[in-house]
Coordinates of C-alpha atoms in Angstrom, one line a residue:
M702 CA -33.0 -71.2 34.8
L703 CA -36.1 -73.0 34.3
L704 CA -38.4 -70.0 35.0
G705 CA -36.4 -67.8 32.6
R706 CA -36.9 -70.3 29.8
I707 CA -40.8 -70.5 30.8
L708 CA -41.1 -66.8 30.9
G709 CA -39.4 -66.6 27.3
W710 CA -41.3 -69.2 26.1
L711 CA -44.5 -67.4 27.6
L712 CA -43.7 -64.1 26.0
L713 CA -43.1 -65.8 22.5
A714 CA -46.5 -67.0 22.8
L715 CA -47.9 -63.8 23.6
A716 CA -46.0 -62.3 20.7
M717 CA -47.3 -64.9 18.5
L718 CA -50.8 -63.8 19.7
A719 CA -50.2 -60.2 19.0
L720 CA -48.9 -60.7 15.5
G721 CA -51.7 -63.1 14.8
G722 CA -54.1 -60.4 15.7
D723 CA -52.0 -58.0 13.7
G724 CA -52.3 -60.1 10.6
L725 CA -56.1 -60.8 11.0
R726 CA -56.8 -57.0 11.1
W727 CA -54.6 -56.5 8.2
L728 CA -56.5 -59.4 6.3
E729 CA -59.8 -57.4 7.1
S730 CA -59.0 -53.7 6.7
G731 CA -56.0 -54.1 4.1
R732 CA -53.9 -51.9 6.0
L733 CA -51.1 -53.3 8.1
T734 CA -51.3 -51.5 11.6
L735 CA -49.3 -53.2 14.2
I736 CA -50.8 -53.1 18.2
T737 CA -48.8 -51.1 20.6
L738 CA -47.8 -52.9 24.0
R739 CA -50.2 -50.3 25.8
D740 CA -53.0 -51.7 23.9
F741 CA -52.1 -54.9 24.1
W742 CA -51.7 -54.8 27.7
L743 CA -55.0 -52.9 28.1
H744 CA -56.9 -55.8 26.5
F745 CA -55.9 -58.2 29.5
Q746 CA -55.7 -55.7 32.3
P747 CA -57.4 -52.5 31.6
D748 CA -56.3 -50.4 34.6
G749 CA -52.6 -51.9 34.2
P750 CA -50.9 -49.0 32.7
A751 CA -52.5 -46.7 34.9
L752 CA -51.5 -48.7 38.2
L753 CA -48.0 -48.7 36.9
Q754 CA -47.9 -44.9 36.4
S755 CA -49.0 -44.7 39.9
L756 CA -46.2 -46.8 41.3
L757 CA -43.3 -45.1 39.0
P758 CA -42.1 -41.9 39.7
P759 CA -43.0 -39.1 36.8
V760 CA -39.0 -38.8 35.8
L761 CA -39.0 -42.6 34.8
W762 CA -42.6 -42.7 33.6
D763 CA -42.5 -39.9 30.8
P764 CA -39.3 -40.3 29.1
A765 CA -38.5 -44.3 29.2
V766 CA -42.1 -46.2 30.0
V767 CA -44.2 -43.9 27.7
T768 CA -41.7 -44.9 24.8
I769 CA -41.6 -48.6 25.4
L770 CA -45.2 -48.6 25.3
T771 CA -45.7 -47.3 22.1
W772 CA -43.5 -50.2 20.7
P773 CA -45.3 -52.5 18.5
A774 CA -46.2 -55.7 20.9
G775 CA -45.4 -58.7 18.6
I776 CA -42.1 -57.3 18.1
A777 CA -40.9 -56.2 21.6
L778 CA -42.7 -59.4 23.4
G779 CA -40.9 -61.5 21.0
A780 CA -37.3 -59.8 21.1
L781 CA -37.6 -60.1 24.9
G782 CA -38.6 -63.6 24.7
L783 CA -36.0 -64.4 22.3
I784 CA -33.2 -62.9 24.7
L785 CA -34.5 -64.8 27.7
L786 CA -34.8 -68.0 26.1
I787 CA -30.7 -67.3 24.9
L788 CA -29.7 -66.0 28.3
F789 CA -31.2 -68.9 30.0
R790 CA -30.5 -71.9 27.5
R791 CA -29.2 -75.2 28.7
R792 CA -25.6 -75.3 28.4
P793 CA -23.7 -78.7 27.8
P794 CA -22.4 -80.3 30.9
K795 CA -18.8 -79.6 31.4
R796 CA -16.6 -82.0 31.2
R797 CA -14.6 -82.9 34.2
Q798 CA -10.8 -83.5 33.4
R799 CA -9.3 -86.9 34.8
F800 CA -6.1 -87.0 36.1
G801 CA -3.4 -89.6 35.7
A802 CA -4.0 -93.3 35.0
L803 CA -7.6 -92.4 34.3
A804 CA -7.0 -90.0 31.6

């Protein structure tokens, strides 16, 4: 549970980083261009997509992963982070039902 929340917050932080970079590029150029997941990944690990492509079968790589890597990084990472935070949120403790005279 804790690991899911930490990963969710980390993904949200990466989404904010991507959106911040998009905003700075928008202010510099006057055109809004959103960075893709592939380009964002290449900033941190230049051989990452090539390594993943060598690990996955071609049937999975071309239609599925290539499509996901073309999504805007800020939106995709933010959505995944929010999903993880919702799934692994802290839930209120369950109240135990008391029996007999203690009720």
